[in-house]
mmCIF file of C-alpha atoms and ligand atoms in Angstrom:
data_model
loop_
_atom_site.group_PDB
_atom_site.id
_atom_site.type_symbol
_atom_site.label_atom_id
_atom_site.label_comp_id
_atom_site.label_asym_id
_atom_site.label_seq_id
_atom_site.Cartn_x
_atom_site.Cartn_y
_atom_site.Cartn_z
ATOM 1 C CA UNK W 1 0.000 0.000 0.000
ATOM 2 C CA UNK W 2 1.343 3.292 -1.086
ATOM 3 C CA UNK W 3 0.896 6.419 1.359
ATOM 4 C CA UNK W 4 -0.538 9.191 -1.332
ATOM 5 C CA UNK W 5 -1.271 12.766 -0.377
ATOM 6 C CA UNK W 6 -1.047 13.909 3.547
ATOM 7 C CA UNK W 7 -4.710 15.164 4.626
ATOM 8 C CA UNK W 8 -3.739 15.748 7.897
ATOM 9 C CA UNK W 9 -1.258 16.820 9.909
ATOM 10 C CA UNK W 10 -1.221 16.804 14.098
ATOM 11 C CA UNK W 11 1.028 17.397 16.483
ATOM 12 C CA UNK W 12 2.070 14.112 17.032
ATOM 13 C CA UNK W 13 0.856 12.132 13.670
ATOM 14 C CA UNK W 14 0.575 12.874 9.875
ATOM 15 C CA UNK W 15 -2.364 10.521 7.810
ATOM 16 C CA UNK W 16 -2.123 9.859 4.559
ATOM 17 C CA UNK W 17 -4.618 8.905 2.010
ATOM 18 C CA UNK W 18 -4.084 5.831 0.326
ATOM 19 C CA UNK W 19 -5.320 4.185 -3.224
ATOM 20 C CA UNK W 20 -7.752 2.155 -1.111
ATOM 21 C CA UNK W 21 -10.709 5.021 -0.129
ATOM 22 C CA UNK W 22 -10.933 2.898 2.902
ATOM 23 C CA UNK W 23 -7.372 2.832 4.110
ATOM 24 C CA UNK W 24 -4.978 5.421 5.457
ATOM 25 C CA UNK W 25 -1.479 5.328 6.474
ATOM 26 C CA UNK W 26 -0.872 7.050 9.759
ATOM 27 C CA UNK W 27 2.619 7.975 10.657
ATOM 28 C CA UNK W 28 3.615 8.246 13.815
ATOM 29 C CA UNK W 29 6.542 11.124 15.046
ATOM 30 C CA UNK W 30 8.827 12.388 17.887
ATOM 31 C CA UNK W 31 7.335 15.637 17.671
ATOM 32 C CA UNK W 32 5.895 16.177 21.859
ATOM 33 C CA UNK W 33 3.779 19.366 22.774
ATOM 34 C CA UNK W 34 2.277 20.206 26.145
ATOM 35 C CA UNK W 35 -0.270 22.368 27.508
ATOM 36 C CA UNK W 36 -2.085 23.232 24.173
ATOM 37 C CA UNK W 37 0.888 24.166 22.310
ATOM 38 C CA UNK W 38 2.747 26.316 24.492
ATOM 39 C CA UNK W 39 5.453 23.242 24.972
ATOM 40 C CA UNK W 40 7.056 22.024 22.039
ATOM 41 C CA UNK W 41 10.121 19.689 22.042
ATOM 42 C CA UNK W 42 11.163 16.275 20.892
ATOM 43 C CA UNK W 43 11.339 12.548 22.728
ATOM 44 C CA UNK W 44 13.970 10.418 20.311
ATOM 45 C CA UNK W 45 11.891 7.171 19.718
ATOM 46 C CA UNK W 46 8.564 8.041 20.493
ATOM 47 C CA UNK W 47 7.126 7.696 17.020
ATOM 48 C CA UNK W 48 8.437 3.836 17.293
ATOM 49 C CA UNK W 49 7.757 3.256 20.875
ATOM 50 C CA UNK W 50 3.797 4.661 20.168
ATOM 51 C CA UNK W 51 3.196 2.862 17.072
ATOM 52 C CA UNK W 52 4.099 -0.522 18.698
ATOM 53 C CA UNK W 53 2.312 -0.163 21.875
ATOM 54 C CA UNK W 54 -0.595 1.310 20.104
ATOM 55 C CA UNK W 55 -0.840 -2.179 17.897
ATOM 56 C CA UNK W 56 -0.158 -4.556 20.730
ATOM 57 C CA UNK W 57 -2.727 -2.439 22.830
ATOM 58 C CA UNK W 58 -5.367 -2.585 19.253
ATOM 59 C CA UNK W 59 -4.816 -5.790 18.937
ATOM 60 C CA UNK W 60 -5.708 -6.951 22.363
ATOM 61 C CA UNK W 61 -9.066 -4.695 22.486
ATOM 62 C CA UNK W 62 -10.246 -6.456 19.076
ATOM 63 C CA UNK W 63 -9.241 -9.641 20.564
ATOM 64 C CA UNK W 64 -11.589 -8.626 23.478
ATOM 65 C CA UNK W 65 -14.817 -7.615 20.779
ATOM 66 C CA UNK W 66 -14.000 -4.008 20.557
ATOM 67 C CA UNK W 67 -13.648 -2.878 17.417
ATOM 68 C CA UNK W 68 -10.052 -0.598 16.555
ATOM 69 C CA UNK W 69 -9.327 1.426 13.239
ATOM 70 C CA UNK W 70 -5.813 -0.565 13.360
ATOM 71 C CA UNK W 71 -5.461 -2.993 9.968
ATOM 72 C CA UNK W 72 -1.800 -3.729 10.783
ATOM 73 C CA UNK W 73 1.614 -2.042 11.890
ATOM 74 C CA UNK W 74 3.247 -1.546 8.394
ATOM 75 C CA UNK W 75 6.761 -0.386 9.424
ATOM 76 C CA UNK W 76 8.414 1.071 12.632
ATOM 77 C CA UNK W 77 6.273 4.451 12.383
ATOM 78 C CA UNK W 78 3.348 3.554 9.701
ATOM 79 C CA UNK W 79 0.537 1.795 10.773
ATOM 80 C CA UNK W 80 -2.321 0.709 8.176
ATOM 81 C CA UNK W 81 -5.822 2.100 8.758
ATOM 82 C CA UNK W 82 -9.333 1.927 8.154
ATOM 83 C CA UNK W 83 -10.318 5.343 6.921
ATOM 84 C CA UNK W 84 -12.678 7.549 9.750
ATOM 85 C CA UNK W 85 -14.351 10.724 10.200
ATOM 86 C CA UNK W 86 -12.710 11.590 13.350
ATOM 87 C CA UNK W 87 -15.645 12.814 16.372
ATOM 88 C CA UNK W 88 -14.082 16.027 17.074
ATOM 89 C CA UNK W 89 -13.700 14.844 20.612
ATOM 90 C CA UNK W 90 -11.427 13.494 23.548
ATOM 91 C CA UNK W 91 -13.110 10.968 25.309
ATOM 92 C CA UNK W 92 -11.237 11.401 29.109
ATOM 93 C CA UNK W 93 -11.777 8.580 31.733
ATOM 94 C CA UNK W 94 -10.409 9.092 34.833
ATOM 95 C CA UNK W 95 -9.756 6.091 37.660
ATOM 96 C CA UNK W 96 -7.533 8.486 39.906
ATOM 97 C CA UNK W 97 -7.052 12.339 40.167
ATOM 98 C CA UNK W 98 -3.999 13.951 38.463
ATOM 99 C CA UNK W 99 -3.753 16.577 35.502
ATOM 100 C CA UNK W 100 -6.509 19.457 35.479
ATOM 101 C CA UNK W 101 -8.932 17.538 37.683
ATOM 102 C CA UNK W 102 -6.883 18.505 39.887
ATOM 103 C CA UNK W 103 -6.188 22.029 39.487
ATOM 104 C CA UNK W 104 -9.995 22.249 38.111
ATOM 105 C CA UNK W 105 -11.730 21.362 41.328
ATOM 106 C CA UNK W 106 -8.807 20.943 43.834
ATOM 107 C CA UNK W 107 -8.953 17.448 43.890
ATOM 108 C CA UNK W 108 -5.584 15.626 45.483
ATOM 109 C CA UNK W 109 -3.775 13.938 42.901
ATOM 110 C CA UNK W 110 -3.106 10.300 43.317
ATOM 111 C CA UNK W 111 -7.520 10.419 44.950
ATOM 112 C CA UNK W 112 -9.031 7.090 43.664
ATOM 113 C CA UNK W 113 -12.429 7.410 42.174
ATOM 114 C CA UNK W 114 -14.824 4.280 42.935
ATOM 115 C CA UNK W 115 -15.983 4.320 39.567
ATOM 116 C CA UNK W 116 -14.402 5.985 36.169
ATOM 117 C CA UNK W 117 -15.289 9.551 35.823
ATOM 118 C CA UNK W 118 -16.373 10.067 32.135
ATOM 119 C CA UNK W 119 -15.507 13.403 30.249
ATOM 120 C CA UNK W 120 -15.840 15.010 26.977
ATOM 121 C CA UNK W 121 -13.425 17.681 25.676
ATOM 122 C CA UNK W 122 -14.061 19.228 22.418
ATOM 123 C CA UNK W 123 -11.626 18.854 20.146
ATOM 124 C CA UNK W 124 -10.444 22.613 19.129
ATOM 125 C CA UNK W 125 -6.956 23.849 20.019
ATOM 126 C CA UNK W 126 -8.964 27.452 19.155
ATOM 127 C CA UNK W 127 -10.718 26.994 22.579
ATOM 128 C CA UNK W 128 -8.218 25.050 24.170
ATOM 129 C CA UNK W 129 -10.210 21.587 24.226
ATOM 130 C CA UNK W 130 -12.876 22.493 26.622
ATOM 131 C CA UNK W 131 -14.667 20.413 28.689
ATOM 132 C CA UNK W 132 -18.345 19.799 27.759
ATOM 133 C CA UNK W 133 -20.906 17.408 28.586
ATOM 134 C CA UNK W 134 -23.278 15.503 26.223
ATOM 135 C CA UNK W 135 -25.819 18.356 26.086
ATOM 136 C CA UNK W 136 -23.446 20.390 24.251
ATOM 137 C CA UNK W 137 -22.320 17.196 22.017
ATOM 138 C CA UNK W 138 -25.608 16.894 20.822
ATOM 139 C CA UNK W 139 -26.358 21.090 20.603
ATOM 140 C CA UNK W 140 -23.454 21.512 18.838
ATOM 141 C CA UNK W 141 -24.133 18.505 16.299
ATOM 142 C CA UNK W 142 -20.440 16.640 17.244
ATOM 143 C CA UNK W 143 -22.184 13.410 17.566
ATOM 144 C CA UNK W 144 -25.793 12.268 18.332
ATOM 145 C CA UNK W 145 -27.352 10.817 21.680
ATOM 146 C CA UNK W 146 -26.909 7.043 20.331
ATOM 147 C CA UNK W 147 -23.326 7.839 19.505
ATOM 148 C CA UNK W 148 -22.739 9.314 22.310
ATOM 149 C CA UNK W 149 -23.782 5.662 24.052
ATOM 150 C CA UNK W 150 -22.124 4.157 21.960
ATOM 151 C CA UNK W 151 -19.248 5.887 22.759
ATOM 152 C CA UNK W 152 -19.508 6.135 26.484
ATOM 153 C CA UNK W 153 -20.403 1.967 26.455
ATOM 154 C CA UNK W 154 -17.300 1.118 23.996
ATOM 155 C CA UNK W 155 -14.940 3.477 26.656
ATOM 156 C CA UNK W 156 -15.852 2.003 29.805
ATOM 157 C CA UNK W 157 -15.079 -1.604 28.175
ATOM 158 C CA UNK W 158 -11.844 -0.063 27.318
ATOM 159 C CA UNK W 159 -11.080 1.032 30.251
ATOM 160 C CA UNK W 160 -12.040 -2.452 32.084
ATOM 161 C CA UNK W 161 -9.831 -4.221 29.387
ATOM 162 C CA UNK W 162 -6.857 -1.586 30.231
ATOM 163 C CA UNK W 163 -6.892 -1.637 33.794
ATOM 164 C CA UNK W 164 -6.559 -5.215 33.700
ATOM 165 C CA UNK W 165 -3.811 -5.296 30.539
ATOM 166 C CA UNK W 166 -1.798 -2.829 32.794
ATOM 167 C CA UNK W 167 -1.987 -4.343 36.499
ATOM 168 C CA UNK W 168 -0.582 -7.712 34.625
ATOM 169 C CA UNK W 169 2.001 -5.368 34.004
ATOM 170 C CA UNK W 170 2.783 -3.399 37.464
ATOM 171 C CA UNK W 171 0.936 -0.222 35.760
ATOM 172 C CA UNK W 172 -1.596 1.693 37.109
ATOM 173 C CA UNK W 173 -3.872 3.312 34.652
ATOM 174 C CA UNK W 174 -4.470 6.363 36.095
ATOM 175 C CA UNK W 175 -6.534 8.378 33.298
ATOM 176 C CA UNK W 176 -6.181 8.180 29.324
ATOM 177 C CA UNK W 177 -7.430 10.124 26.628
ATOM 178 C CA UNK W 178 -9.444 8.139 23.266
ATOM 179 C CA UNK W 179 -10.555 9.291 19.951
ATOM 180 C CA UNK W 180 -13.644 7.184 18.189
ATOM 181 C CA UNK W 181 -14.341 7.527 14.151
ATOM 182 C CA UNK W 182 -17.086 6.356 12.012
ATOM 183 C CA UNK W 183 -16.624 4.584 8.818
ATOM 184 C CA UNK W 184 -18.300 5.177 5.530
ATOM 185 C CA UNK W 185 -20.450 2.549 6.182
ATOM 186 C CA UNK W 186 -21.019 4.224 9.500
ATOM 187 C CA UNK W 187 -19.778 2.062 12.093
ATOM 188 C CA UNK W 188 -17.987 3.791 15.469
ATOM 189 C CA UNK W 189 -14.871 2.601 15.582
ATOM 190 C CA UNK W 190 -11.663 3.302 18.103
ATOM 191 C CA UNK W 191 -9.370 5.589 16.713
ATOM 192 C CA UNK W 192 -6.254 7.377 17.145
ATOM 193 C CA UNK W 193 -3.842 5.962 19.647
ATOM 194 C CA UNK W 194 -2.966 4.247 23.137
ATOM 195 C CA UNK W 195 0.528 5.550 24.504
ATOM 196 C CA UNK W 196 2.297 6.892 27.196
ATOM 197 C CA UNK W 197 1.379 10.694 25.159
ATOM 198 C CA UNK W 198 -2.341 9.551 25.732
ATOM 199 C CA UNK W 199 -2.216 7.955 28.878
ATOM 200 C CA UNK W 200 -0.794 8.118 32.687
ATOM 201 C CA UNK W 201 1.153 5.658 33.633
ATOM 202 C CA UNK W 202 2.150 5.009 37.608
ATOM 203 C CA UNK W 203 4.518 1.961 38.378
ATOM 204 C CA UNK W 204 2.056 0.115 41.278
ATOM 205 C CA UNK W 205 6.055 -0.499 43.080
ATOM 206 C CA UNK W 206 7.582 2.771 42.882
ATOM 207 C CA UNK W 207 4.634 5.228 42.149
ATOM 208 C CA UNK W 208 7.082 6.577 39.671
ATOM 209 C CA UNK W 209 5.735 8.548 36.400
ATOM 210 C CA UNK W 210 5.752 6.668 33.206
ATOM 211 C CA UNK W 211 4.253 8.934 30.604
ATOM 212 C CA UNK W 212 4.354 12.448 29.099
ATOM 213 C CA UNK W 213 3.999 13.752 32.708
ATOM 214 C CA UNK W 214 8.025 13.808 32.716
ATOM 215 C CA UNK W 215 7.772 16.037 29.355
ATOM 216 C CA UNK W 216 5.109 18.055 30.835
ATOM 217 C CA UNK W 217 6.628 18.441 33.675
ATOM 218 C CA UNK W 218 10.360 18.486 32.961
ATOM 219 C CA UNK W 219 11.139 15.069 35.234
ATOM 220 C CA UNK W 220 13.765 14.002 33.183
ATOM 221 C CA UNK W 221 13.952 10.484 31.873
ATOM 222 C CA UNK W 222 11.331 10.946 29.577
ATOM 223 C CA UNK W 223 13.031 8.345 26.340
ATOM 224 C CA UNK W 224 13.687 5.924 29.136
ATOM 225 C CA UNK W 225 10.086 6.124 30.773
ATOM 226 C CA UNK W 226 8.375 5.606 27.059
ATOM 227 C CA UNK W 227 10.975 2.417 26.709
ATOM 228 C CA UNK W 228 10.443 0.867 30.184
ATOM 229 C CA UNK W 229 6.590 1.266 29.467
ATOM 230 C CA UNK W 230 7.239 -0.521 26.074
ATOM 231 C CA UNK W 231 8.960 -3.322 27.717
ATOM 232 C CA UNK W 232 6.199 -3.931 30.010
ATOM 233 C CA UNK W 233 2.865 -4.090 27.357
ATOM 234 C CA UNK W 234 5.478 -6.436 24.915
ATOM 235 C CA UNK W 235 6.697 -8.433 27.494
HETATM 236 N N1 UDP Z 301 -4.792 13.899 27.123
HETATM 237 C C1 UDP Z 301 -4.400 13.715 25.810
HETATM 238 N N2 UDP Z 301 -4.465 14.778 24.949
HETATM 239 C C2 UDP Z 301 -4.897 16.007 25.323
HETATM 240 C C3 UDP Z 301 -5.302 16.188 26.660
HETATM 241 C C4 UDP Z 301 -5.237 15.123 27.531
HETATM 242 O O1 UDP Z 301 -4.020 12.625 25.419
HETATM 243 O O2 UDP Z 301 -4.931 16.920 24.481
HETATM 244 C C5 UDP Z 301 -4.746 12.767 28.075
HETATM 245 C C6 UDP Z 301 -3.670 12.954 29.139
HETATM 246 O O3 UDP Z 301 -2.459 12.360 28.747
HETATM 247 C C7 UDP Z 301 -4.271 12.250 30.325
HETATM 248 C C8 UDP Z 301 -5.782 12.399 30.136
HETATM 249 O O4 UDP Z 301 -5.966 12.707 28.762
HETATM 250 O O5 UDP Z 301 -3.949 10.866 30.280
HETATM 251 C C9 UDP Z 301 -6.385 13.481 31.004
HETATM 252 O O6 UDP Z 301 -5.691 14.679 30.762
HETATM 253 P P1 UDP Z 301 -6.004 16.004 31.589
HETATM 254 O O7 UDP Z 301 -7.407 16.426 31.332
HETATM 255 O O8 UDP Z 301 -5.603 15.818 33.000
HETATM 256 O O9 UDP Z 301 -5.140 17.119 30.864
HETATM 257 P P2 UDP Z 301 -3.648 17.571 31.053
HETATM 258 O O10 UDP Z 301 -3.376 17.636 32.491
HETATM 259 O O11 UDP Z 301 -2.854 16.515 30.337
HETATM 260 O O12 UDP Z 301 -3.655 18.892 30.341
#
């Protein structure tokens, strides 16, 4: 499969159209930003280390019944994909407090929640990715009330599946961030990607930080986090 013209660019992936209408190559890259934008820099290996955790991590959620945009990894940074409209949203669950929950309502980080705190964010670096709820979703026409269930069902099985995938692994899943896309044929499928840039990571030993929280927050480390985390989900 040949990648043809680029039709999108983000800040961590490109996509590529390919001759298949229902395929797109998306390449993975180093590039790291923080805070909307305002922190830009580069992690050596990410694009690798992203691409294969995000297959292993595809893989075992189709295994499970849910269904991923992933077709196969096609090299260290391309991975093959079925072609999406993206929901212009982040789907945020959160199974402890850290990151603007905390600063947002003063929550301590590190709080568990008894059950998985569900959040939209629309998807527009304009506005800063706000958070909404599903009355705006549905006002603003980003996806209807039965995709929004379908949605909020399809995350919460996720979230079961990764909790589980990760505590095999010494990792605690403390929050992550999805994407979902619909097909031309209009199925909702998982999008996007499951990484330590989408993720947070705590080692259940050490408590130590094993995602973009060391970029974010200038811990150091950060190449060697992203491989130890690698390590773990292809062990
Ligand atoms: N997240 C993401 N992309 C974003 C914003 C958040 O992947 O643009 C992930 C983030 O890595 C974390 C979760 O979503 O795992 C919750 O992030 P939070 O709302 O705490 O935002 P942050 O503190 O990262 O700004």
């Amino acid at each position: 499969m040949k990648k043809l013209d680029m039709i999108y660019e983000g800040k961590a992936k490109k996509v590529y159209r390919t001759e298949d209408t229902d395929l797109f190559i998306i390449e993975y890259k180093d590039d790291a930003t923080a805070g909307n934008g305002a922190k830009k820099g580069t992690i050596v290996g990410k694009g690798v280390i992203n691409n294969k955790m995000t297959t292993t991590i595809f893989k075992m959620l189709e295994e499970q019944g849910v269904a991923t945009h992933l077709v196969k990894r096609l090299s260290d940074t391309e991975q093959l994909v079925k072609a999406v409209t993206i929901f212009p949203l982040e789907v945020i669950i959160r199974n402890t407090a850290a990151g603007s929950i905390t600063k947002r309502l003063g929550i301590q980080e590190g709080t568990k929640f008894e059950t998985p705190i569900f959040e939209f964010c629309y998807k527009n670096d304009e506005y800063g990715d706000p958070l909404i709820n599903d009355d705006h979703v549905v006002a603003m026409k980003l996806a209807t009330r039965e995709e929004i269930a379908t949605i909020r069902e399809m995350t919460l099985r996720i979230n079961e599946l990764l909790i589980e995938f990760f505590k095999e692994r010494g990792i605690q899943l403390v929050d992550f961030k999805v994407e979902f896309g619909k097909t031309a044929a209009g199925e909702i499928i998982l999008a996007d990607e499951i990484s330590p840039d989408t993720c947070r990571f705590w080692d259940i030993q050490t408590g130590a930080k094993l995602d973009k929280d060391r970029f974010r927050q200038d811990l150091g480390n950060i190449e060697e986090a992203y491989q130890e985390m690698l390590k773990r989900v292809d062990q």
